[in-house]
Structure formats: structure tokens, C-alpha cells
Amino acid sequence: MADGLASASADEPVAAGEAPLSPAHTDGDIVAEIAVVGAGPTGMAAALAFAAAGIDTVLIGPPTGADPRTTALLGASADVLREIGVWQHVEAASTPLETMRLIDDTGRLVRAPEVTFHAGELDLDAFGWNVANEALNEGFATAVAAASNLLHRPVTADGFEIDAAGVTVKTARGSVRARLLVAADGARSPAREAAGLDVISWSYPQAAFVTTLSHVRSHGLASTEFHTTTGPFTLVPLAGRRSSLVWVERPERANALAALADGVLSREIERRAHSILGAMQVDGPRGVLPLSTHVARRFAGNRVALIGEAGHRIPPIGAQGLNLGLRDVRSLAALVSEETRCNGDPGKAGVLDAYDRARRTDVAGRAVGVDLLNRSLLSDFLPLQLARSVGLYAAAEFPPLRRLLMRGGLGPGALPAGRPRRPLVASGGF
């Protein structure tokens, strides 16, 4: 484990520095155990987890820009944020999700019954919490600014040099040399490309229109997902009588919705929601996101580990995006912490192979599940529609199956409130 972030030339070996680097002096070439590229929520979470374990870490990337979306933190995701010192900054801005409803609004001959899941069935207070991304990003940034063992260099990575001993990241403010590079730099990750790690990818004839709105009736802390022939139409609770909307449509339709006047758009959303929340009024910014999927063939190699969208991108169905990324962080932090506790090499092949094995099943399973659900909505193939309807009917009528599906949706590590939870890392600061 390094003793402190230290100045160094790019060709020096990665080792403990002779003197700590003051956060006020962030220019020049420096050495750390781990460099994280990408300062979105997943990258900040990883940097905070490593730093809290006492590992010298450099976070590279400009601050996250404005984001009109919200994020549903499911299962153990809120626990991860508690452990890295972020939850205290976002809890007040979060809204619990106590109920989830699935409604078949396809209008097809074969239709599924409505299915309602209650967190209490799993002895949980809530399935998770919905948080506006701007509040979430601010909470992460506050924790990063206060963290020890962590230096944030708020510039873009300009290039990477990888050799047997480590990785050098080039930036406009000097190079960063590390034994492990964690790629959190998005779906088109330059760090992933530099490591020679590729992805399997495909796209959909869909885009997600996102915004926030107020409404007359209470949502009752229930998230409601209408299944339509173009994809899900999902209302997720926010504080008060407000909700966030993810409306999956054909790309041309999504762009047309984004261009509507507020009043016209509000009435169209209310119509599509069958007025379940009464009169609605759009009260937030809008965004349109093309839908696609990619999954890395390997999640680590050549001293680079992929987390978040650098390793996987899944449509916003079932709220799997950031939740998967935080599970990446949990897995990688535990492996790296164990290795560095014994003064080992966090970027060695054994650590990266273990991380790849740990994440493969979870990510692939989520990607396949979301893909099948999405295609079952788009397809006119009757047997596929029948299979979806039978599955939802079984979920509605058989409580053991319903509980199994709920636990599966939350992901590993989701435990009832009040029960002890496993620490994020093997040692240090949690």
C-alpha cells in the first residue's frame, strides 16, 4: 500500500511516494496505486471506495454536467453509498420506493395481468430510493472533496500507455502513473480501447424520453410501469406529488415529444398514464436517449478493470444501470483491498481475472433478462407474448415465485432493514 500520492516522472516505477502530494498542488506528474478515469457516479464511487480502504487513488475527469434524469438506487446500492460517505449527502433528496406495479398496456389479444410487488413481502422498508441525478452527483462531489487518500484531477484523459508494471494516463496537467487503471469513462471508453478489451453490442429501434412532472394525486411511493408496444412507460416517485418519467418510444416519436409545448406534452403524458395520478404538469428538463446494449467480452485485463458503462450498457428498464455499476465497485474494491492489505499488486493478472469472473454472470444475466423483456414488448410473435403473459400471471398468483423475482430484481446483497451487512472492503475506513 502506498504511503502517499507523490510527484514522479512517467517512467519511474510505481511505488510509495517519498512525500504526500498536497491537494492544492495538482499539476505535474504523480504516482498512485490506482487511477480511476471518469468522474461520473460510478467512477466517483470507485475512487471513494479505494481511498476509504487507505489506497492512494487519483480520480481523473471533469465534473459531471447537468443531467435531467433520476436514478432508482435498488437493493444494496444505498448501503454502498453509506459505506463510502455519500448517502448522508443525498438521503434528504431521496424518495423511497415501497411498491412496484407492472401494467400490460399493449392492447394485444394476449395480455398479462397487473402485478404489484410490495417491499414488505421481503421484510424490506423499501425496494430502494429514487434520487435526482443532479442531487446524486452533488453528493458524490462533496464526498470526493472531503476524502483522504484521494486526489481529483478534473481534466480529460488524453492518452494511455500500458506496460507490464502499470499504466500512465496523460492529461493536460501532467501524467498519472498507477498499477491499476479503473475505466469508468463511459460507453465509448478510450481506456477500454487502450487495454484491447472489446464489447458485444446491439441497438434497438427505440429511444427513452425522460423528464420530471408534478401531478394532482399522490403516487403513494409506488413506481408504475406500463408495458406498451413500443417499450415501457414508467413513472417513478419523487418527493411530494412529483414523479420522474422514462417513456420508451420509437426514436422519431421520442424526439417529437421532446419538442412539444409544456401544456401539450403534459396532457399527452396524462393520457398515456390513464390519469392514474390525475392532472399532470411537466416541471423539469427533458432528454432523449437512444437505446442500445453492450457487454464486455472481458471485464478486466492488461492492468485495466472496467466498471459502469465502460463494461456494460443496458436500456433503462428495471433500473439496472447504476445499480450494476455499484456492484462492479463493490466487487472490485473487495478484491483490490484484500490484495493491497498484503502489500500486493492491485493490477496483477490474478486480481483482474477474479474480478472478471465475479462480474460476468451478474452482468450477462441482467443484459439477457432486460433484452428478452424488451423484445417481448416489441414482437408480434404470439408465443413470445404468451410466454411473457404466463410469466407475469405466475408472478401475480404464486407468492414464492413473486418473492424470488423481487430478490432477483434487487440483485445480490439486498437484505432486510436492520440485519447486519457485509462490509464493502476487507479493511479500512468503513
CSV table of C-alpha atoms in Angstrom, one decimal:
chain,number,residue,atom,x,y,z
A,1,MET,CA,0.0,0.0,0.0
A,2,ALA,CA,1.3,3.4,-0.9
A,3,ASP,CA,2.2,5.9,1.8
A,4,GLY,CA,1.0,8.9,-0.1
A,5,LEU,CA,0.3,10.4,-3.5
A,6,ALA,CA,3.7,11.5,-4.8
A,7,SER,CA,5.3,13.5,-7.7
A,8,ALA,CA,7.1,11.3,-10.2
A,9,SER,CA,8.1,11.1,-13.8
A,10,ALA,CA,6.0,8.9,-16.0
A,11,ASP,CA,8.8,6.3,-16.5
A,12,GLU,CA,9.5,5.8,-12.8
A,13,PRO,CA,8.4,2.5,-11.2
A,14,VAL,CA,5.1,2.6,-9.3
A,15,ALA,CA,6.0,2.6,-5.7
A,16,ALA,CA,5.3,4.5,-2.5
A,17,GLY,CA,6.0,8.2,-2.7
A,18,GLU,CA,8.5,10.0,-0.6
A,19,ALA,CA,6.1,12.7,0.4
A,20,PRO,CA,2.3,13.2,0.2
A,21,LEU,CA,1.0,15.4,-2.5
A,22,SER,CA,-1.0,18.4,-1.2
A,23,PRO,CA,-4.5,18.6,-2.8
A,24,ALA,CA,-3.6,22.2,-3.5
A,25,HIS,CA,-0.8,21.2,-5.9
A,26,THR,CA,-2.5,19.1,-8.5
A,27,ASP,CA,-0.3,19.9,-11.5
A,28,GLY,CA,2.7,17.8,-12.6
A,29,ASP,CA,3.4,14.1,-12.9
A,30,ILE,CA,2.3,11.9,-10.0
A,31,VAL,CA,2.2,8.3,-8.9
A,32,ALA,CA,-0.6,6.4,-7.1
A,33,GLU,CA,-1.7,2.9,-6.6
A,34,ILE,CA,-4.9,3.3,-8.6
A,35,ALA,CA,-6.1,5.7,-11.2
A,36,VAL,CA,-9.8,6.0,-11.9
A,37,VAL,CA,-10.7,7.6,-15.3
A,38,GLY,CA,-14.2,9.0,-15.5
A,39,ALA,CA,-15.8,11.2,-12.8
A,40,GLY,CA,-19.4,10.2,-13.2
A,41,PRO,CA,-21.2,8.5,-10.2
A,42,THR,CA,-19.6,5.1,-10.8
A,43,GLY,CA,-16.1,6.5,-11.1
A,44,MET,CA,-16.5,8.6,-8.0
A,45,ALA,CA,-17.9,5.7,-6.1
A,46,ALA,CA,-14.9,3.5,-7.1
A,47,ALA,CA,-12.4,6.3,-6.1
A,48,LEU,CA,-14.1,6.8,-2.8
A,49,ALA,CA,-14.1,3.1,-2.0
A,50,PHE,CA,-10.4,2.7,-2.8
A,51,ALA,CA,-9.5,5.8,-0.8
A,52,ALA,CA,-11.5,4.8,2.2
A,53,ALA,CA,-9.6,1.5,2.2
A,54,GLY,CA,-6.4,3.5,2.6
A,55,ILE,CA,-5.3,3.1,-1.0
A,56,ASP,CA,-3.8,6.2,-2.7
A,57,THR,CA,-6.1,7.0,-5.6
A,58,VAL,CA,-6.3,9.6,-8.3
A,59,LEU,CA,-9.7,10.4,-9.9
A,60,ILE,CA,-9.3,11.8,-13.5
A,61,GLY,CA,-12.2,13.5,-15.3
A,62,PRO,CA,-14.1,16.8,-15.4
A,63,PRO,CA,-17.2,17.2,-13.2
A,64,THR,CA,-20.4,15.7,-14.4
A,65,GLY,CA,-22.7,18.1,-16.3
A,66,ALA,CA,-26.4,18.8,-16.0
A,67,ASP,CA,-28.5,15.6,-16.1
A,68,PRO,CA,-32.3,15.7,-16.2
A,69,ARG,CA,-32.7,12.0,-15.2
A,70,THR,CA,-33.2,10.4,-11.9
A,71,THR,CA,-31.7,7.1,-10.5
A,72,ALA,CA,-33.5,4.4,-8.6
A,73,LEU,CA,-31.0,3.0,-6.2
A,74,LEU,CA,-32.1,-0.6,-5.6
A,75,GLY,CA,-31.1,-3.3,-3.1
A,76,ALA,CA,-27.7,-2.8,-1.6
A,77,SER,CA,-26.8,0.3,-3.6
A,78,ALA,CA,-27.8,2.6,-0.8
A,79,ASP,CA,-25.6,0.6,1.5
A,80,VAL,CA,-22.6,1.1,-0.8
A,81,LEU,CA,-23.3,4.9,-0.7
A,82,ARG,CA,-23.5,4.8,3.1
A,83,GLU,CA,-20.1,3.0,3.3
A,84,ILE,CA,-18.3,5.5,1.1
A,85,GLY,CA,-19.7,8.5,2.8
A,86,VAL,CA,-22.2,9.7,0.1
A,87,TRP,CA,-25.6,8.7,1.4
A,88,GLN,CA,-25.6,11.4,4.1
A,89,HIS,CA,-25.4,14.0,1.4
A,90,VAL,CA,-28.3,12.6,-0.7
A,91,GLU,CA,-30.7,10.9,1.8
A,92,ALA,CA,-32.8,14.1,2.2
A,93,ALA,CA,-33.3,14.3,-1.6
A,94,SER,CA,-34.3,10.6,-2.0
A,95,THR,CA,-37.8,9.1,-2.1
A,96,PRO,CA,-38.4,5.5,-1.0
A,97,LEU,CA,-39.9,3.0,-3.5
A,98,GLU,CA,-42.2,0.8,-1.5
A,99,THR,CA,-44.4,-0.6,-4.3
A,100,MET,CA,-43.8,-1.6,-7.9
A,101,ARG,CA,-46.6,-2.1,-10.3
A,102,LEU,CA,-46.5,-3.7,-13.8
A,103,ILE,CA,-49.4,-3.0,-16.1
A,104,ASP,CA,-49.9,-4.5,-19.5
A,105,ASP,CA,-51.0,-1.6,-21.8
A,106,THR,CA,-50.2,-3.3,-25.1
A,107,GLY,CA,-53.8,-3.7,-26.1
A,108,ARG,CA,-53.0,-7.1,-27.7
A,109,LEU,CA,-55.1,-10.2,-27.7
A,110,VAL,CA,-52.8,-11.9,-25.2
A,111,ARG,CA,-52.4,-9.6,-22.2
A,112,ALA,CA,-50.7,-10.1,-18.9
A,113,PRO,CA,-52.5,-9.4,-15.6
A,114,GLU,CA,-51.4,-6.4,-13.5
A,115,VAL,CA,-48.7,-7.4,-11.0
A,116,THR,CA,-47.9,-5.5,-7.8
A,117,PHE,CA,-44.8,-6.1,-5.7
A,118,HIS,CA,-44.6,-4.8,-2.1
A,119,ALA,CA,-41.3,-4.3,-0.3
A,120,GLY,CA,-42.9,-5.6,2.9
A,121,GLU,CA,-43.2,-9.0,1.3
A,122,LEU,CA,-39.4,-9.2,1.7
A,123,ASP,CA,-39.3,-7.6,5.1
A,124,LEU,CA,-37.8,-4.5,3.5
A,125,ASP,CA,-38.8,-0.9,4.2
A,126,ALA,CA,-38.4,-0.1,0.5
A,127,PHE,CA,-37.0,-1.7,-2.6
A,128,GLY,CA,-34.8,1.3,-3.0
A,129,TRP,CA,-34.8,5.1,-3.3
A,130,ASN,CA,-35.2,7.4,-6.3
A,131,VAL,CA,-32.8,10.4,-6.4
A,132,ALA,CA,-32.4,13.2,-8.9
A,133,ASN,CA,-29.1,12.7,-10.7
A,134,GLU,CA,-28.1,16.3,-10.1
A,135,ALA,CA,-28.5,15.8,-6.3
A,136,LEU,CA,-26.7,12.4,-6.6
A,137,ASN,CA,-23.8,14.0,-8.4
A,138,GLU,CA,-23.5,16.8,-5.9
A,139,GLY,CA,-23.5,14.3,-3.1
A,140,PHE,CA,-20.7,12.4,-4.7
A,141,ALA,CA,-18.7,15.5,-5.4
A,142,THR,CA,-19.0,16.7,-1.8
A,143,ALA,CA,-17.7,13.3,-0.6
A,144,VAL,CA,-14.8,13.3,-3.1
A,145,ALA,CA,-13.7,16.8,-2.0
A,146,ALA,CA,-13.6,15.7,1.7
A,147,ALA,CA,-11.9,12.3,1.2
A,148,SER,CA,-8.4,11.4,2.3
A,149,ASN,CA,-6.0,9.4,0.1
A,150,LEU,CA,-7.9,10.8,-2.9
A,151,LEU,CA,-6.8,13.4,-5.4
A,152,HIS,CA,-9.3,14.6,-8.1
A,153,ARG,CA,-7.7,15.9,-11.3
A,154,PRO,CA,-10.7,17.5,-13.1
A,155,VAL,CA,-9.4,17.2,-16.6
A,156,THR,CA,-9.9,14.7,-19.5
A,157,ALA,CA,-7.5,11.8,-20.0
A,158,ASP,CA,-5.7,12.5,-23.3
A,159,GLY,CA,-4.0,9.1,-23.7
A,160,PHE,CA,-2.8,5.9,-22.1
A,161,GLU,CA,0.4,4.0,-22.0
A,162,ILE,CA,0.2,0.4,-20.7
A,163,ASP,CA,3.2,-1.8,-19.8
A,164,ALA,CA,3.9,-4.8,-17.6
A,165,ALA,CA,4.4,-2.7,-14.5
A,166,GLY,CA,1.5,-0.2,-14.8
A,167,VAL,CA,-0.5,2.4,-16.7
A,168,THR,CA,0.4,6.0,-17.4
A,169,VAL,CA,-2.5,8.4,-18.0
A,170,LYS,CA,-1.7,11.5,-19.9
A,171,THR,CA,-3.6,14.7,-19.1
A,172,ALA,CA,-3.2,18.4,-19.8
A,173,ARG,CA,-2.0,18.9,-16.2
A,174,GLY,CA,0.6,16.2,-16.2
A,175,SER,CA,0.7,12.4,-16.2
A,176,VAL,CA,-0.6,9.9,-13.6
A,177,ARG,CA,1.2,6.6,-13.2
A,178,ALA,CA,-0.7,3.7,-11.4
A,179,ARG,CA,-0.5,0.0,-11.1
A,180,LEU,CA,-4.2,-0.4,-11.8
A,181,LEU,CA,-6.4,1.8,-14.1
A,182,VAL,CA,-10.1,1.6,-13.4
A,183,ALA,CA,-12.1,2.6,-16.6
A,184,ALA,CA,-15.3,4.4,-15.7
A,185,ASP,CA,-15.2,6.6,-18.8
A,186,GLY,CA,-18.5,5.7,-20.4
A,187,ALA,CA,-19.9,3.6,-23.2
A,188,ARG,CA,-17.2,4.6,-25.7
A,189,SER,CA,-14.4,4.2,-23.2
A,190,PRO,CA,-11.0,5.2,-24.6
A,191,ALA,CA,-9.4,3.4,-21.6
A,192,ARG,CA,-11.2,0.2,-22.6
A,193,GLU,CA,-9.9,0.5,-26.1
A,194,ALA,CA,-6.3,1.2,-25.0
A,195,ALA,CA,-6.4,-2.1,-23.0
A,196,GLY,CA,-7.6,-4.0,-26.0
A,197,LEU,CA,-10.9,-5.0,-24.3
A,198,ASP,CA,-13.9,-5.2,-26.7
A,199,VAL,CA,-17.6,-5.5,-26.3
A,200,ILE,CA,-20.6,-7.3,-27.8
A,201,SER,CA,-23.2,-4.7,-28.8
A,202,TRP,CA,-26.5,-4.2,-30.4
A,203,SER,CA,-29.1,-1.4,-30.7
A,204,TYR,CA,-32.9,-1.1,-30.6
A,205,PRO,CA,-35.3,0.9,-32.7
A,206,GLN,CA,-36.2,2.8,-29.5
A,207,ALA,CA,-35.2,5.9,-27.5
A,208,ALA,CA,-36.1,6.9,-24.0
A,209,PHE,CA,-37.8,10.2,-23.4
A,210,VAL,CA,-37.1,11.4,-19.8
A,211,THR,CA,-38.4,14.3,-17.8
A,212,THR,CA,-40.0,15.1,-14.4
A,213,LEU,CA,-43.5,16.2,-13.6
A,214,SER,CA,-45.9,17.2,-10.9
A,215,HIS,CA,-49.4,15.6,-10.5
A,216,VAL,CA,-52.6,16.1,-8.5
A,217,ARG,CA,-52.9,12.7,-6.9
A,218,SER,CA,-50.4,11.0,-4.6
A,219,HIS,CA,-48.2,8.3,-6.1
A,220,GLY,CA,-48.2,6.5,-2.7
A,221,LEU,CA,-44.5,5.7,-3.1
A,222,ALA,CA,-45.4,3.3,-5.9
A,223,SER,CA,-43.4,3.1,-9.1
A,224,THR,CA,-45.7,2.2,-12.0
A,225,GLU,CA,-44.5,0.6,-15.3
A,226,PHE,CA,-46.9,0.4,-18.2
A,227,HIS,CA,-45.8,-2.1,-20.8
A,228,THR,CA,-46.6,-0.8,-24.3
A,229,THR,CA,-45.9,-2.0,-27.8
A,230,THR,CA,-43.0,0.5,-28.1
A,231,GLY,CA,-41.5,-0.3,-24.7
A,232,PRO,CA,-42.1,0.6,-21.0
A,233,PHE,CA,-43.7,3.9,-19.8
A,234,THR,CA,-42.5,4.2,-16.2
A,235,LEU,CA,-43.4,6.7,-13.5
A,236,VAL,CA,-41.1,6.7,-10.5
A,237,PRO,CA,-41.9,8.6,-7.3
A,238,LEU,CA,-40.1,11.8,-6.3
A,239,ALA,CA,-40.7,13.9,-3.1
A,240,GLY,CA,-44.2,15.2,-2.8
A,241,ARG,CA,-46.6,14.9,-5.7
A,242,ARG,CA,-43.9,14.6,-8.3
A,243,SER,CA,-42.5,11.8,-10.4
A,244,SER,CA,-39.8,11.1,-12.9
A,245,LEU,CA,-40.8,9.7,-16.3
A,246,VAL,CA,-39.0,7.2,-18.5
A,247,TRP,CA,-41.0,6.8,-21.7
A,248,VAL,CA,-39.6,4.4,-24.3
A,249,GLU,CA,-40.8,5.1,-27.8
A,250,ARG,CA,-39.7,5.0,-31.4
A,251,PRO,CA,-36.8,7.5,-31.9
A,252,GLU,CA,-38.8,9.8,-34.1
A,253,ARG,CA,-41.7,9.8,-31.6
A,254,ALA,CA,-39.4,10.5,-28.6
A,255,ASN,CA,-37.8,13.5,-30.4
A,256,ALA,CA,-41.3,14.8,-31.3
A,257,LEU,CA,-42.4,14.5,-27.6
A,258,ALA,CA,-39.3,16.5,-26.5
A,259,ALA,CA,-40.3,19.3,-28.9
A,260,LEU,CA,-43.9,19.7,-27.6
A,261,ALA,CA,-45.0,22.7,-25.7
A,262,ASP,CA,-45.3,22.1,-21.9
A,263,GLY,CA,-49.1,22.1,-21.9
A,264,VAL,CA,-49.5,19.7,-24.8
A,265,LEU,CA,-46.8,17.4,-23.5
A,266,SER,CA,-48.4,17.3,-20.0
A,267,ARG,CA,-51.7,16.3,-21.5
A,268,GLU,CA,-50.1,13.6,-23.6
A,269,ILE,CA,-48.3,12.1,-20.7
A,270,GLU,CA,-51.5,12.1,-18.6
A,271,ARG,CA,-53.3,10.4,-21.4
A,272,ARG,CA,-50.6,7.7,-21.7
A,273,ALA,CA,-50.7,7.2,-17.9
A,274,HIS,CA,-54.5,6.8,-18.0
A,275,SER,CA,-54.8,9.6,-15.5
A,276,ILE,CA,-53.7,7.4,-12.6
A,277,LEU,CA,-52.1,10.4,-10.9
A,278,GLY,CA,-54.6,12.9,-12.1
A,279,ALA,CA,-53.7,16.1,-14.0
A,280,MET,CA,-50.0,16.4,-14.7
A,281,GLN,CA,-47.6,19.2,-15.4
A,282,VAL,CA,-44.1,18.9,-16.8
A,283,ASP,CA,-41.8,20.8,-14.5
A,284,GLY,CA,-38.3,19.6,-15.4
A,285,PRO,CA,-35.8,19.5,-18.2
A,286,ARG,CA,-36.2,16.9,-21.0
A,287,GLY,CA,-33.8,14.4,-22.6
A,288,VAL,CA,-33.9,11.8,-25.3
A,289,LEU,CA,-31.5,8.8,-25.0
A,290,PRO,CA,-31.1,6.2,-27.8
A,291,LEU,CA,-31.4,2.6,-26.5
A,292,SER,CA,-28.6,0.1,-27.0
A,293,THR,CA,-26.8,-2.7,-25.2
A,294,HIS,CA,-23.2,-3.7,-24.9
A,295,VAL,CA,-21.4,-6.1,-22.7
A,296,ALA,CA,-17.6,-6.5,-22.4
A,297,ARG,CA,-16.2,-9.9,-23.5
A,298,ARG,CA,-13.8,-9.5,-20.6
A,299,PHE,CA,-14.2,-7.0,-17.7
A,300,ALA,CA,-10.5,-6.7,-17.0
A,301,GLY,CA,-7.1,-7.3,-18.5
A,302,ASN,CA,-3.8,-5.5,-19.2
A,303,ARG,CA,-3.9,-3.7,-15.8
A,304,VAL,CA,-7.3,-2.2,-16.6
A,305,ALA,CA,-10.7,-3.0,-14.9
A,306,LEU,CA,-14.0,-1.9,-16.5
A,307,ILE,CA,-16.8,-0.6,-14.3
A,308,GLY,CA,-20.1,1.0,-15.2
A,309,GLU,CA,-20.9,1.7,-18.8
A,310,ALA,CA,-17.3,1.0,-19.8
A,311,GLY,CA,-18.1,-2.6,-19.2
A,312,HIS,CA,-21.9,-2.8,-19.8
A,313,ARG,CA,-24.7,-0.7,-21.0
A,314,ILE,CA,-28.3,-1.8,-20.6
A,315,PRO,CA,-31.6,0.0,-21.6
A,316,PRO,CA,-33.3,1.9,-18.7
A,317,ILE,CA,-35.7,-0.9,-18.0
A,318,GLY,CA,-35.7,-2.3,-14.5
A,319,ALA,CA,-33.3,0.3,-13.2
A,320,GLN,CA,-30.2,-1.8,-13.7
A,321,GLY,CA,-27.7,0.9,-14.9
A,322,LEU,CA,-26.0,2.5,-11.9
A,323,ASN,CA,-27.0,-0.4,-9.7
A,324,LEU,CA,-24.9,-2.7,-11.8
A,325,GLY,CA,-22.1,-0.2,-11.7
A,326,LEU,CA,-22.2,0.0,-7.9
A,327,ARG,CA,-22.0,-3.8,-7.8
A,328,ASP,CA,-18.9,-3.6,-10.0
A,329,VAL,CA,-17.4,-1.2,-7.5
A,330,ARG,CA,-18.3,-3.4,-4.5
A,331,SER,CA,-16.7,-6.5,-6.2
A,332,LEU,CA,-13.5,-4.7,-7.4
A,333,ALA,CA,-13.0,-2.8,-4.1
A,334,ALA,CA,-13.1,-6.0,-2.1
A,335,LEU,CA,-10.6,-7.8,-4.3
A,336,VAL,CA,-8.2,-4.8,-4.5
A,337,SER,CA,-8.5,-4.1,-0.8
A,338,GLU,CA,-7.5,-7.7,0.0
A,339,GLU,CA,-4.6,-7.6,-2.3
A,340,THR,CA,-3.2,-4.3,-1.1
A,341,ARG,CA,-3.7,-5.2,2.5
A,342,CYS,CA,-0.9,-7.8,1.9
A,343,ASN,CA,1.2,-5.2,0.1
A,344,GLY,CA,0.3,-6.9,-3.2
A,345,ASP,CA,-0.2,-5.6,-6.7
A,346,PRO,CA,-3.8,-4.4,-7.3
A,347,GLY,CA,-3.3,-4.6,-11.1
A,348,LYS,CA,-1.9,-8.1,-11.3
A,349,ALA,CA,-3.5,-10.7,-13.6
A,350,GLY,CA,-4.9,-12.8,-10.7
A,351,VAL,CA,-6.9,-9.8,-9.3
A,352,LEU,CA,-8.2,-8.9,-12.7
A,353,ASP,CA,-9.1,-12.5,-13.6
A,354,ALA,CA,-11.0,-12.8,-10.3
A,355,TYR,CA,-12.9,-9.6,-11.0
A,356,ASP,CA,-13.8,-10.7,-14.5
A,357,ARG,CA,-15.2,-14.0,-13.1
A,358,ALA,CA,-17.1,-12.2,-10.3
A,359,ARG,CA,-19.0,-9.8,-12.6
A,360,ARG,CA,-19.6,-12.0,-15.7
A,361,THR,CA,-22.7,-13.9,-14.5
A,362,ASP,CA,-24.5,-10.9,-12.9
A,363,VAL,CA,-24.0,-8.6,-15.9
A,364,ALA,CA,-24.8,-11.1,-18.6
A,365,GLY,CA,-27.9,-12.3,-16.7
A,366,ARG,CA,-29.2,-8.7,-16.4
A,367,ALA,CA,-28.5,-7.9,-20.0
A,368,VAL,CA,-30.3,-11.0,-21.3
A,369,GLY,CA,-33.2,-10.5,-19.0
A,370,VAL,CA,-33.8,-6.9,-20.0
A,371,ASP,CA,-33.3,-7.8,-23.7
A,372,LEU,CA,-35.9,-10.6,-23.6
A,373,LEU,CA,-38.5,-8.4,-21.8
A,374,ASN,CA,-37.9,-5.5,-24.2
A,375,ARG,CA,-38.2,-7.8,-27.3
A,376,SER,CA,-41.3,-9.4,-25.9
A,377,LEU,CA,-43.0,-6.0,-26.0
A,378,LEU,CA,-41.8,-5.1,-29.5
A,379,SER,CA,-42.5,-8.5,-31.0
A,380,ASP,CA,-45.8,-9.6,-32.7
A,381,PHE,CA,-44.7,-13.2,-32.3
A,382,LEU,CA,-47.7,-14.8,-30.4
A,383,PRO,CA,-45.7,-17.5,-28.5
A,384,LEU,CA,-43.3,-14.8,-27.1
A,385,GLN,CA,-46.3,-12.7,-26.0
A,386,LEU,CA,-47.9,-15.7,-24.4
A,387,ALA,CA,-44.7,-16.6,-22.5
A,388,ARG,CA,-44.5,-13.1,-21.1
A,389,SER,CA,-48.1,-13.2,-20.0
A,390,VAL,CA,-47.8,-16.6,-18.4
A,391,GLY,CA,-44.7,-15.5,-16.5
A,392,LEU,CA,-46.4,-12.4,-15.1
A,393,TYR,CA,-49.5,-14.4,-14.3
A,394,ALA,CA,-47.4,-16.8,-12.3
A,395,ALA,CA,-45.7,-13.8,-10.5
A,396,ALA,CA,-49.1,-12.4,-9.6
A,397,GLU,CA,-50.6,-15.7,-8.3
A,398,PHE,CA,-47.7,-17.5,-6.6
A,399,PRO,CA,-46.1,-15.6,-3.7
A,400,PRO,CA,-42.9,-17.7,-3.6
A,401,LEU,CA,-42.2,-17.0,-7.2
A,402,ARG,CA,-43.0,-13.3,-6.7
A,403,ARG,CA,-40.6,-13.1,-3.9
A,404,LEU,CA,-37.9,-14.9,-5.9
A,405,LEU,CA,-38.4,-12.4,-8.7
A,406,MET,CA,-38.3,-9.4,-6.4
A,407,ARG,CA,-35.0,-10.6,-4.8
A,408,GLY,CA,-33.6,-11.2,-8.3
A,409,GLY,CA,-34.5,-7.7,-9.4
A,410,LEU,CA,-32.8,-6.2,-6.4
A,411,GLY,CA,-29.6,-8.0,-7.1
A,412,PRO,CA,-27.2,-9.8,-4.7
A,413,GLY,CA,-26.7,-8.3,-1.2
A,414,ALA,CA,-30.2,-6.9,-0.7
A,415,LEU,CA,-31.0,-7.6,2.9
A,416,PRO,CA,-34.0,-6.6,5.1
A,417,ALA,CA,-33.5,-3.4,7.0
A,418,GLY,CA,-31.8,-3.9,10.4
A,419,ARG,CA,-29.9,-7.0,9.5
A,420,PRO,CA,-26.1,-6.8,9.5
A,421,ARG,CA,-24.5,-6.1,6.2
A,422,ARG,CA,-21.1,-7.3,4.9
A,423,PRO,CA,-18.5,-4.5,4.7
A,424,LEU,CA,-17.7,-3.2,1.2
A,425,VAL,CA,-14.0,-3.9,1.6
A,426,ALA,CA,-11.8,-6.2,3.6
A,427,SER,CA,-10.1,-3.4,5.6
A,428,GLY,CA,-10.1,0.3,6.3
A,429,GLY,CA,-12.5,3.2,6.8
A,430,PHE,CA,-15.9,1.7,6.7
